[in-house]
Coordinates of N, CA and C in Angstrom, one line a residue:
X1 N 0.8 -1.2 0.0 CA 0.0 0.0 0.0 C 0.9 1.2 0.0
X2 N 0.2 2.4 0.3 CA 0.9 3.7 0.2 C 0.5 4.5 1.5
X3 N 1.5 5.2 2.0 CA 1.3 6.1 3.1 C 1.2 7.5 2.7
X4 N 0.0 8.1 2.8 CA -0.2 9.5 2.5 C -0.2 10.3 3.8
X5 N 0.8 11.1 4.0 CA 1.0 11.7 5.3 C 0.8 13.2 5.2
X6 N 0.0 13.7 6.2 CA -0.2 15.1 6.2 C 0.1 15.7 7.6
X7 N 1.0 16.7 7.6 CA 1.6 17.2 8.8 C 1.3 18.7 9.0
X8 N 0.9 19.0 10.3 CA 0.5 20.4 10.6 C 1.7 21.2 10.7
X9 N 1.6 22.6 10.3 CA 2.7 23.5 10.6 C 3.1 23.5 12.0
X10 N 4.3 23.8 12.3 CA 4.9 23.6 13.6 C 4.1 24.5 14.6
X11 N 3.7 25.7 14.3 CA 3.0 26.5 15.3 C 1.7 25.9 15.7
X12 N 1.0 25.2 14.7 CA -0.3 24.6 15.0 C 0.0 23.4 16.0
X13 N 1.0 22.7 15.7 CA 1.4 21.6 16.6 C 1.7 22.1 18.0
X14 N 2.4 23.1 18.1 CA 2.8 23.7 19.5 C 1.5 24.1 20.2
X15 N 0.6 24.8 19.5 CA -0.6 25.3 20.2 C -1.6 24.2 20.4
X16 N -1.6 23.2 19.6 CA -2.5 22.1 19.8 C -2.1 21.1 20.9
X17 N -0.8 20.8 21.0 CA -0.3 19.7 21.9 C 0.3 20.1 23.1
X18 N 0.7 21.3 23.3 CA 1.3 21.8 24.5 C 0.3 21.9 25.6
X19 N 0.8 21.7 26.9 CA -0.1 21.9 28.0 C -0.7 23.3 28.1
X20 N -2.0 23.4 28.2 CA -2.6 24.7 28.1 C -2.9 25.2 26.8
X21 N -2.6 24.5 25.8 CA -2.9 24.9 24.4 C -4.4 24.7 24.0
X22 N -4.6 24.6 22.7 CA -5.9 24.6 22.2 C -6.3 23.3 21.5
X23 N -7.0 22.4 22.2 CA -7.3 21.1 21.5 C -8.2 21.1 20.4
X24 N -8.9 22.3 20.2 CA -9.7 22.4 19.0 C -8.9 22.4 17.7
X25 N -7.6 22.7 17.8 CA -6.8 22.6 16.6 C -6.5 21.2 16.2
X26 N -6.5 20.2 17.2 CA -6.4 18.8 16.9 C -7.6 18.4 16.0
X27 N -8.8 18.8 16.3 CA -10.0 18.5 15.6 C -10.0 19.1 14.2
X28 N -9.4 20.4 14.2 CA -9.2 21.1 12.9 C -8.3 20.3 12.0
X29 N -7.2 19.8 12.6 CA -6.3 18.9 11.7 C -7.0 17.7 11.2
X30 N -7.8 17.1 12.1 CA -8.5 15.8 11.7 C -9.5 16.1 10.6
X31 N -10.2 17.2 10.7 CA -11.1 17.6 9.7 C -10.5 17.9 8.3
X32 N -9.3 18.6 8.4 CA -8.6 19.0 7.2 C -8.1 17.7 6.5
X33 N -7.6 16.7 7.3 CA -7.1 15.5 6.7 C -8.2 14.7 6.1
X34 N -9.4 14.6 6.7 CA -10.5 13.9 6.2 C -11.0 14.6 4.9
X35 N -11.0 15.9 4.9 CA -11.5 16.6 3.6 C -10.5 16.3 2.5
X36 N -9.2 16.3 2.8 CA -8.2 16.0 1.8 C -8.3 14.5 1.3
X37 N -8.6 13.6 2.1 CA -8.7 12.3 1.7 C -10.0 12.1 0.8
X38 N -11.1 12.8 1.2 CA -12.3 12.7 0.4 C -12.0 13.3 -1.0
X39 N -11.2 14.4 -1.0 CA -10.9 15.0 -2.3 C -10.1 14.0 -3.2
X40 N -9.2 13.3 -2.6 CA -8.4 12.3 -3.3 C -9.3 11.2 -3.8
X41 N -10.2 10.7 -2.9 CA -11.1 9.6 -3.3 C -12.0 10.1 -4.5
X42 N -12.5 11.3 -4.4 CA -13.4 11.8 -5.4 C -12.8 12.1 -6.8
X43 N -11.5 12.4 -6.7 CA -10.8 12.9 -8.0 C -9.6 12.0 -8.5
X44 N -9.0 11.2 -7.6 CA -7.8 10.6 -8.0 C -7.7 9.1 -7.7
X45 N -8.9 8.5 -7.5 CA -9.0 7.0 -7.2 C -9.2 6.3 -8.5
X46 N -8.3 5.6 -9.0 CA -8.3 4.8 -10.2 C -7.9 3.4 -10.1
X47 N -8.3 2.5 -11.0 CA -7.7 1.3 -11.2 C -7.4 1.2 -12.8
X48 N -6.7 0.3 -13.2 CA -6.3 0.1 -14.6 C -7.0 -1.2 -15.1
X49 N -7.8 -1.1 -16.1 CA -8.6 -2.2 -16.6 C -8.4 -2.4 -18.1
X50 N -8.3 -3.7 -18.6 CA -8.2 -3.9 -20.0 C -9.5 -3.8 -20.7
X51 N -9.5 -3.0 -21.7 CA -10.7 -2.8 -22.6 C -10.4 -2.9 -24.0
X52 N -10.9 -4.0 -24.7 CA -10.7 -4.2 -26.1 C -9.1 -4.3 -26.3
X53 N -8.5 -5.0 -25.5 CA -7.0 -5.2 -25.6 C -6.1 -4.1 -25.2
X54 N -6.7 -3.0 -24.7 CA -6.0 -1.8 -24.2 C -6.2 -1.5 -22.8
X55 N -5.2 -1.1 -22.1 CA -5.3 -0.7 -20.7 C -5.9 0.7 -20.6
X56 N -7.0 0.8 -19.8 CA -7.5 2.1 -19.6 C -7.7 2.4 -18.1
X57 N -7.6 3.7 -17.7 CA -7.9 4.1 -16.3 C -9.4 4.1 -16.1
X58 N -9.8 3.5 -15.0 CA -11.2 3.6 -14.6 C -11.4 4.1 -13.2
X59 N -12.3 5.1 -13.1 CA -12.5 5.8 -11.8 C -13.3 4.8 -10.9
X60 N -12.9 4.8 -9.7 CA -13.6 4.0 -8.6 C -14.2 4.9 -7.6
X61 N -15.1 4.4 -6.8 CA -15.8 5.3 -5.9 C -15.1 5.7 -4.7
X62 N -14.1 5.0 -4.3 CA -13.4 5.2 -3.0 C -12.2 4.4 -2.8
X63 N -11.4 4.7 -1.7 CA -10.2 3.9 -1.3 C -10.4 3.2 0.0
X64 N -9.7 2.2 0.2 CA -9.7 1.5 1.4 C -8.4 1.9 2.2
X65 N -8.6 2.7 3.3 CA -7.4 3.2 4.0 C -7.7 3.3 5.5
X66 N -6.6 3.4 6.3 CA -6.6 3.5 7.7 C -5.8 4.7 8.1
X67 N -6.3 5.6 9.0 CA -5.6 6.8 9.5 C -5.0 6.5 10.9
X68 N -3.7 6.9 11.0 CA -3.0 6.8 12.3 C -2.5 8.2 12.6
X69 N -2.9 8.6 13.8 CA -2.5 10.1 14.2 C -1.4 10.0 15.1
X70 N -0.3 10.8 14.9 CA 0.8 10.9 15.8 C 1.0 12.3 16.3
X71 N 1.7 12.5 17.4 CA 1.8 13.8 18.0 C 3.2 14.3 18.2
X72 N 4.2 13.5 17.8 CA 5.7 13.9 18.0 C 6.5 13.6 16.8
X73 N 7.6 14.4 16.7 CA 8.6 14.1 15.7 C 9.5 13.0 16.2
X74 N 10.5 12.6 15.4 CA 11.5 11.6 15.8 C 12.3 12.0 17.0
X75 N 12.4 13.4 17.2 CA 13.2 13.9 18.3 C 12.3 14.4 19.4
X76 N 11.0 14.0 19.4 CA 10.1 14.2 20.4 C 9.6 15.7 20.6
X77 N 9.8 16.4 19.5 CA 9.2 17.8 19.5 C 7.7 17.6 19.1
X78 N 6.8 18.5 19.5 CA 5.4 18.4 19.1 C 5.3 18.5 17.6
X79 N 4.6 17.5 17.0 CA 4.4 17.4 15.5 C 3.1 16.6 15.3
X80 N 2.1 17.3 15.1 CA 0.8 16.7 14.8 C 0.7 16.3 13.4
X81 N 0.6 15.1 13.1 CA 0.5 14.5 11.7 C -0.3 13.2 11.7
X82 N -0.8 12.9 10.5 CA -1.6 11.7 10.3 C -1.1 10.9 9.1
X83 N -0.9 9.6 9.4 CA -0.5 8.7 8.3 C -1.8 8.1 7.8
X84 N -2.0 8.2 6.4 CA -3.2 7.5 5.9 C -2.7 6.3 5.0
X85 N -2.8 5.1 5.5 CA -2.3 4.0 4.8 C -3.4 3.5 3.8
X86 N -3.1 3.6 2.5 CA -4.0 3.2 1.5 C -3.7 1.8 1.0
X87 N -4.7 0.9 1.1 CA -4.4 -0.4 0.6 C -4.5 -0.5 -0.9
X88 N -3.6 -1.4 -1.4 CA -3.5 -1.5 -2.9 C -4.6 -2.3 -3.5
X89 N -5.8 -1.8 -3.4 CA -7.0 -2.5 -3.9 C -8.1 -1.5 -4.2
X90 N -8.8 -1.7 -5.2 CA -10.0 -0.9 -5.6 C -11.1 -1.8 -6.2
X91 N -12.3 -1.4 -6.0 CA -13.5 -2.2 -6.4 C -14.2 -1.5 -7.5
X92 N -14.5 -2.3 -8.6 CA -15.2 -1.8 -9.7 C -16.1 -2.9 -10.2
X93 N -17.4 -2.7 -10.2 CA -18.4 -3.7 -10.7 C -18.2 -5.0 -10.0
X94 N -17.9 -5.1 -8.7 CA -17.7 -6.3 -8.0 C -16.4 -6.9 -8.1
X95 N -15.5 -6.4 -8.9 CA -14.1 -6.9 -9.0 C -13.1 -6.1 -8.3
X96 N -12.2 -6.7 -7.6 CA -11.1 -6.0 -6.9 C -9.8 -6.0 -7.7
X97 N -9.2 -4.9 -8.0 CA -8.0 -4.8 -8.7 C -7.0 -3.9 -8.0
X98 N -5.7 -4.0 -8.4 CA -4.7 -3.1 -7.8 C -5.0 -1.7 -8.3
X99 N -4.6 -0.7 -7.5 CA -4.8 0.7 -7.8 C -3.8 1.2 -8.9
X100 N -4.2 2.2 -9.6 CA -3.2 2.9 -10.4 C -3.1 4.3 -9.7
X101 N -1.9 4.4 -9.0 CA -1.7 5.5 -8.1 C -0.8 6.6 -8.7
X102 N -0.5 6.6 -10.0 CA 0.3 7.7 -10.6 C -0.5 9.0 -10.5
X103 N -1.8 9.0 -10.7 CA -2.6 10.3 -10.5 C -2.4 10.9 -9.1
X104 N -2.4 10.0 -8.1 CA -2.1 10.5 -6.7 C -0.7 11.0 -6.6
X105 N 0.3 10.2 -7.0 CA 1.7 10.6 -6.9 C 1.9 11.9 -7.6
X106 N 1.4 12.0 -8.8 CA 1.6 13.3 -9.6 C 1.0 14.6 -8.9
X107 N 0.0 14.3 -8.0 CA -0.6 15.5 -7.4 C -0.4 15.6 -5.9
X108 N 0.6 14.9 -5.4 CA 0.8 15.0 -3.9 C 1.1 16.3 -3.4
X109 N 1.9 17.1 -4.2 CA 2.2 18.5 -3.7 C 0.9 19.3 -3.6
X110 N 0.1 19.1 -4.6 CA -1.3 19.8 -4.6 C -2.1 19.3 -3.5
X111 N -2.0 18.1 -3.2 CA -2.8 17.5 -2.0 C -2.3 18.1 -0.7
X112 N -1.0 18.3 -0.6 CA -0.4 18.9 0.6 C -0.9 20.3 0.7
X113 N -1.0 21.0 -0.4 CA -1.5 22.4 -0.4 C -3.0 22.4 0.0
X114 N -3.7 21.5 -0.5 CA -5.2 21.4 -0.3 C -5.4 21.2 1.3
X115 N -4.6 20.3 1.9 CA -4.6 20.0 3.4 C -4.4 21.3 4.1
X116 N -3.3 22.0 3.7 CA -2.9 23.2 4.5 C -3.9 24.3 4.3
X117 N -4.5 24.5 3.1 CA -5.5 25.5 2.9 C -6.8 25.2 3.8
X118 N -7.1 23.9 3.8 CA -8.2 23.5 4.7 C -8.0 23.8 6.2
X119 N -6.7 23.5 6.6 CA -6.4 23.8 8.1 C -6.2 25.2 8.3
X120 N -5.7 26.0 7.4 CA -5.6 27.4 7.6 C -7.0 28.0 7.7
X121 N -8.0 27.6 7.0 CA -9.3 28.2 7.0 C -9.9 27.8 8.4
X122 N -9.8 26.6 8.8 CA -10.4 26.2 10.1 C -9.6 26.9 11.3
X123 N -8.4 27.1 11.2 CA -7.6 27.8 12.3 C -8.1 29.2 12.3
X124 N -8.2 29.9 11.2 CA -8.6 31.2 11.1 C -10.1 31.4 11.7
X125 N -10.9 30.4 11.4 CA -12.2 30.4 11.9 C -12.3 30.3 13.4
X126 N -11.3 29.6 14.0 CA -11.3 29.6 15.5 C -10.8 30.9 16.1
X127 N -10.3 31.8 15.3 CA -9.9 33.1 15.8 C -8.4 33.4 15.7
X128 N -7.6 32.6 15.1 CA -6.2 32.8 14.9 C -5.9 33.6 13.8
X129 N -5.0 34.5 14.0 CA -4.4 35.3 12.8 C -3.3 34.5 12.2
X130 N -3.2 34.5 10.9 CA -2.3 33.6 10.2 C -1.1 34.4 9.6
X131 N 0.1 33.8 9.6 CA 1.3 34.4 9.0 C 1.5 33.6 7.7
X132 N 1.1 34.1 6.6 CA 1.1 33.4 5.3 C 2.6 33.4 4.8
X133 N 3.0 32.2 4.5 CA 4.4 32.1 3.9 C 4.3 31.8 2.4
X134 N 5.4 31.4 1.8 CA 5.4 31.2 0.4 C 4.6 30.0 0.0
X135 N 3.8 30.1 -1.1 CA 3.0 29.0 -1.5 C 1.8 28.8 -0.6
X136 N 1.6 27.6 -0.2 CA 0.5 27.3 0.7 C 0.9 27.2 2.2
X137 N 2.2 27.5 2.5 CA 2.7 27.5 3.8 C 2.1 28.5 4.7
X138 N 1.9 28.2 6.0 CA 1.4 29.3 7.0 C 1.9 28.8 8.4
X139 N 1.8 29.8 9.2 CA 2.0 29.6 10.6 C 1.0 30.4 11.4
X140 N 0.7 30.0 12.6 CA -0.2 30.9 13.5 C 0.7 32.0 14.0
X141 N 0.1 33.2 13.8 CA 0.9 34.5 14.0 C 1.3 34.6 15.5
X142 N 0.5 33.9 16.4 CA 0.8 34.1 17.9 C 2.0 33.4 18.3
X143 N 2.5 32.5 17.5 CA 3.7 31.6 18.0 C 5.0 32.3 17.3
X144 N 5.9 32.8 18.2 CA 7.1 33.4 17.7 C 8.0 32.5 17.0
X145 N 8.8 33.0 16.0 CA 9.7 32.3 15.2 C 10.7 31.5 16.1
X146 N 11.1 32.1 17.2 CA 12.1 31.4 18.1 C 11.5 30.2 18.7
X147 N 10.2 30.1 19.0 CA 9.5 29.0 19.5 C 9.4 27.9 18.4
X148 N 9.1 28.3 17.2 CA 9.0 27.4 16.1 C 10.3 26.7 15.9
X149 N 11.4 27.5 15.9 CA 12.8 26.9 15.7 C 13.1 26.0 16.8
X150 N 12.8 26.4 18.1 CA 13.1 25.5 19.2 C 12.5 24.1 19.1
X151 N 11.3 24.1 18.5 CA 10.6 22.8 18.4 C 10.7 22.2 17.0
X152 N 11.7 22.6 16.3 CA 12.0 22.1 14.9 C 13.4 21.4 14.9
X153 N 13.7 20.7 15.9 CA 15.0 20.1 16.0 C 15.3 19.1 14.9
X154 N 14.3 18.4 14.5 CA 14.5 17.4 13.4 C 14.8 18.1 12.1
X155 N 14.0 19.2 11.8 CA 14.3 20.0 10.6 C 15.7 20.6 10.6
X156 N 16.1 21.1 11.8 CA 17.4 21.7 11.8 C 18.5 20.7 11.7
X157 N 18.2 19.4 12.2 CA 19.2 18.3 12.0 C 19.3 17.9 10.5
X158 N 18.2 17.9 9.8 CA 18.3 17.6 8.4 C 18.9 18.7 7.6
X159 N 18.6 20.0 8.0 CA 19.2 21.1 7.2 C 20.7 21.1 7.4
X160 N 21.2 20.8 8.7 CA 22.6 20.8 8.9 C 23.3 19.7 8.1
X161 N 22.6 18.5 8.0 CA 23.2 17.4 7.2 C 23.3 17.8 5.8
X162 N 22.2 18.4 5.3 CA 22.3 18.8 3.9 C 23.3 19.9 3.6
X163 N 23.5 20.8 4.5 CA 24.5 21.9 4.3 C 25.9 21.3 4.3
X164 N 26.1 20.3 5.2 CA 27.4 19.7 5.4 C 27.8 18.9 4.1
X165 N 26.8 18.4 3.4 CA 27.0 17.6 2.2 C 26.8 18.4 0.9
X166 N 26.6 19.7 1.0 CA 26.3 20.5 -0.1 C 25.0 20.1 -0.9
X167 N 24.0 19.6 -0.2 CA 22.8 19.2 -0.8 C 21.8 20.3 -0.8
X168 N 21.0 20.5 -1.9 CA 20.1 21.6 -2.0 C 18.9 21.1 -2.8
X169 N 17.7 21.7 -2.5 CA 16.5 21.3 -3.2 C 15.7 20.2 -2.5
X170 N 14.4 20.1 -2.9 CA 13.5 19.2 -2.2 C 14.0 17.8 -2.1
X171 N 14.4 17.2 -3.3 CA 14.8 15.8 -3.3 C 16.1 15.5 -2.5
X172 N 17.0 16.6 -2.5 CA 18.2 16.4 -1.7 C 17.9 16.5 -0.2
X173 N 16.9 17.3 0.1 CA 16.5 17.4 1.6 C 15.9 16.0 2.0
X174 N 15.2 15.4 1.1 CA 14.7 14.0 1.5 C 15.9 13.1 1.6
X175 N 16.9 13.2 0.8 CA 18.1 12.4 0.9 C 18.7 12.6 2.3
X176 N 18.9 13.9 2.7 CA 19.5 14.2 3.9 C 18.7 13.6 5.1
X177 N 17.4 13.6 4.9 CA 16.4 13.1 6.0 C 16.7 11.6 6.2
X178 N 16.8 10.9 5.1 CA 17.1 9.5 5.2 C 18.5 9.2 5.8
X179 N 19.5 10.0 5.4 CA 20.8 9.8 6.0 C 20.8 10.0 7.5
X180 N 20.0 10.8 8.0 CA 20.0 11.1 9.4 C 18.9 10.5 10.2
X181 N 18.2 9.5 9.6 CA 17.0 8.9 10.1 C 17.4 7.8 11.1
X182 N 17.4 8.1 12.3 CA 17.7 7.0 13.4 C 16.4 6.6 14.0
X183 N 16.5 5.6 14.9 CA 15.3 5.0 15.6 C 14.5 6.2 16.3
X184 N 13.2 6.1 16.3 CA 12.4 7.0 17.0 C 12.7 6.9 18.5
X185 N 12.6 8.1 19.2 CA 12.6 8.1 20.6 C 11.2 7.9 21.1
X186 N 11.1 7.4 22.3 CA 9.7 7.1 22.9 C 9.6 7.8 24.2
X187 N 8.4 8.3 24.5 CA 8.1 8.9 25.8 C 6.6 9.0 25.9
X188 N 6.1 9.0 27.1 CA 4.6 9.1 27.3 C 4.2 10.6 27.2
X189 N 2.9 10.8 27.1 CA 2.4 12.2 26.9 C 2.8 13.1 28.0
X190 N 2.7 12.6 29.3 CA 3.1 13.5 30.4 C 4.6 13.9 30.3
X191 N 5.4 13.0 30.0 CA 6.9 13.4 29.9 C 7.0 14.4 28.8
X192 N 6.4 14.2 27.6 CA 6.6 15.1 26.5 C 6.0 16.5 26.9
X193 N 4.9 16.6 27.5 CA 4.3 17.9 27.8 C 5.1 18.6 28.9
X194 N 5.7 17.9 29.9 CA 6.6 18.5 30.8 C 7.8 19.0 30.1
X195 N 8.4 18.3 29.2 CA 9.5 18.8 28.5 C 9.1 20.0 27.6
X196 N 8.0 20.0 26.9 CA 7.6 21.1 26.1 C 7.3 22.4 26.9
X197 N 6.6 22.2 28.1 CA 6.4 23.3 29.0 C 7.6 24.1 29.4
X198 N 8.6 23.2 29.7 CA 10.0 23.8 30.1 C 10.6 24.6 28.9
X199 N 10.5 24.1 27.7 CA 11.1 24.8 26.6 C 10.3 26.0 26.2
X200 N 9.0 25.9 26.4 CA 8.1 27.1 26.1 C 8.5 28.2 27.2
X201 N 8.7 27.8 28.4 CA 9.0 28.8 29.5 C 10.3 29.4 29.2
X202 N 11.3 28.6 28.7 CA 12.6 29.2 28.4 C 12.6 30.2 27.3
X203 N 11.5 30.1 26.5 CA 11.4 31.1 25.3 C 10.4 32.2 25.7
X204 N 9.9 32.2 27.0 CA 9.0 33.2 27.4 C 7.6 33.1 26.8
X205 N 7.2 31.9 26.4 CA 6.0 31.8 25.6 C 5.0 30.9 26.4
X206 N 3.8 31.3 26.6 CA 2.7 30.6 27.3 C 1.6 30.3 26.3
X207 N 1.4 29.1 25.8 CA 0.4 28.8 24.9 C -1.0 29.2 25.3
X208 N -1.3 29.0 26.6 CA -2.7 29.3 27.1 C -3.0 30.8 27.0
X209 N -2.1 31.6 26.9 CA -2.3 33.1 26.8 C -2.7 33.5 25.4
X210 N -2.6 32.5 24.5 CA -2.8 32.9 23.0 C -4.0 32.1 22.4
X211 N -4.7 31.4 23.3 CA -5.9 30.6 22.8 C -7.0 31.6 22.6
X212 N -7.6 31.8 21.4 CA -8.7 32.7 21.2 C -10.0 32.2 22.0
X213 N -10.8 33.0 22.5 CA -12.0 32.5 23.2 C -13.0 32.5 22.1
X214 N -14.3 32.1 22.5 CA -15.4 31.9 21.6 C -15.8 33.2 20.9
X215 N -15.5 34.4 21.5 CA -15.9 35.6 20.9 C -15.0 36.0 19.7
X216 N -13.9 35.3 19.6 CA -13.0 35.6 18.4 C -13.2 34.7 17.3
X217 N -14.2 33.8 17.3 CA -14.5 32.9 16.2 C -14.9 33.8 15.0
X218 N -14.5 33.4 13.9 CA -14.8 34.1 12.6 C -15.7 33.3 11.7
X219 N -16.6 34.0 10.9 CA -17.3 33.4 9.9 C -16.5 33.7 8.5
X220 N -15.9 32.6 8.0 CA -15.0 32.8 6.8 C -15.7 32.1 5.6
X221 N -17.0 32.1 5.6 CA -17.6 31.4 4.5 C -17.5 32.2 3.1
X222 N -17.4 33.6 3.3 CA -17.2 34.4 2.1 C -16.1 34.0 1.2

């Protein structure tokens, strides 16, 4: 099968998972992932079927997949993300065949943007101001850059490895990620939150002070 993974911006992870943060952002992430997977099912789910001696793509109604939600990076920073494991099977007229996943593969960058746009809309609706980055990237404006960097240890590790080897560009960064990929660290929720609280305090940042109340919810249907 295939693992379609969608990961929240670091500021969302910090606000969603830190002690005193905003658990509504976890639900926003789940809804954004669900919307993205529905979009993939509705537009990119195909099998390949022989018709008159030729192979043709045939649209199917949906995918068989399971979603696994995680809350930490390999270095135990807060990192809200969901793995959607798609089984290599699709049903058409009562027959099960292997998927033709090239349409999904070709559009994965677009699907990542779709997820982030959905999450940005839901976060803004909760009352958060957004710091829009290049392309579809964004962060919650209430989380300082220093806090984002503090909780991006894995990204900094990959970047350092890429710089050391003179690697540049998206594929090269993936190569650097694999080079530095060690076994995951493990810790329970309480241990992680105690650690994160200490790191937030060291940066002078209190997540609970930046959670919008109900009066700050926005109607963004326009």
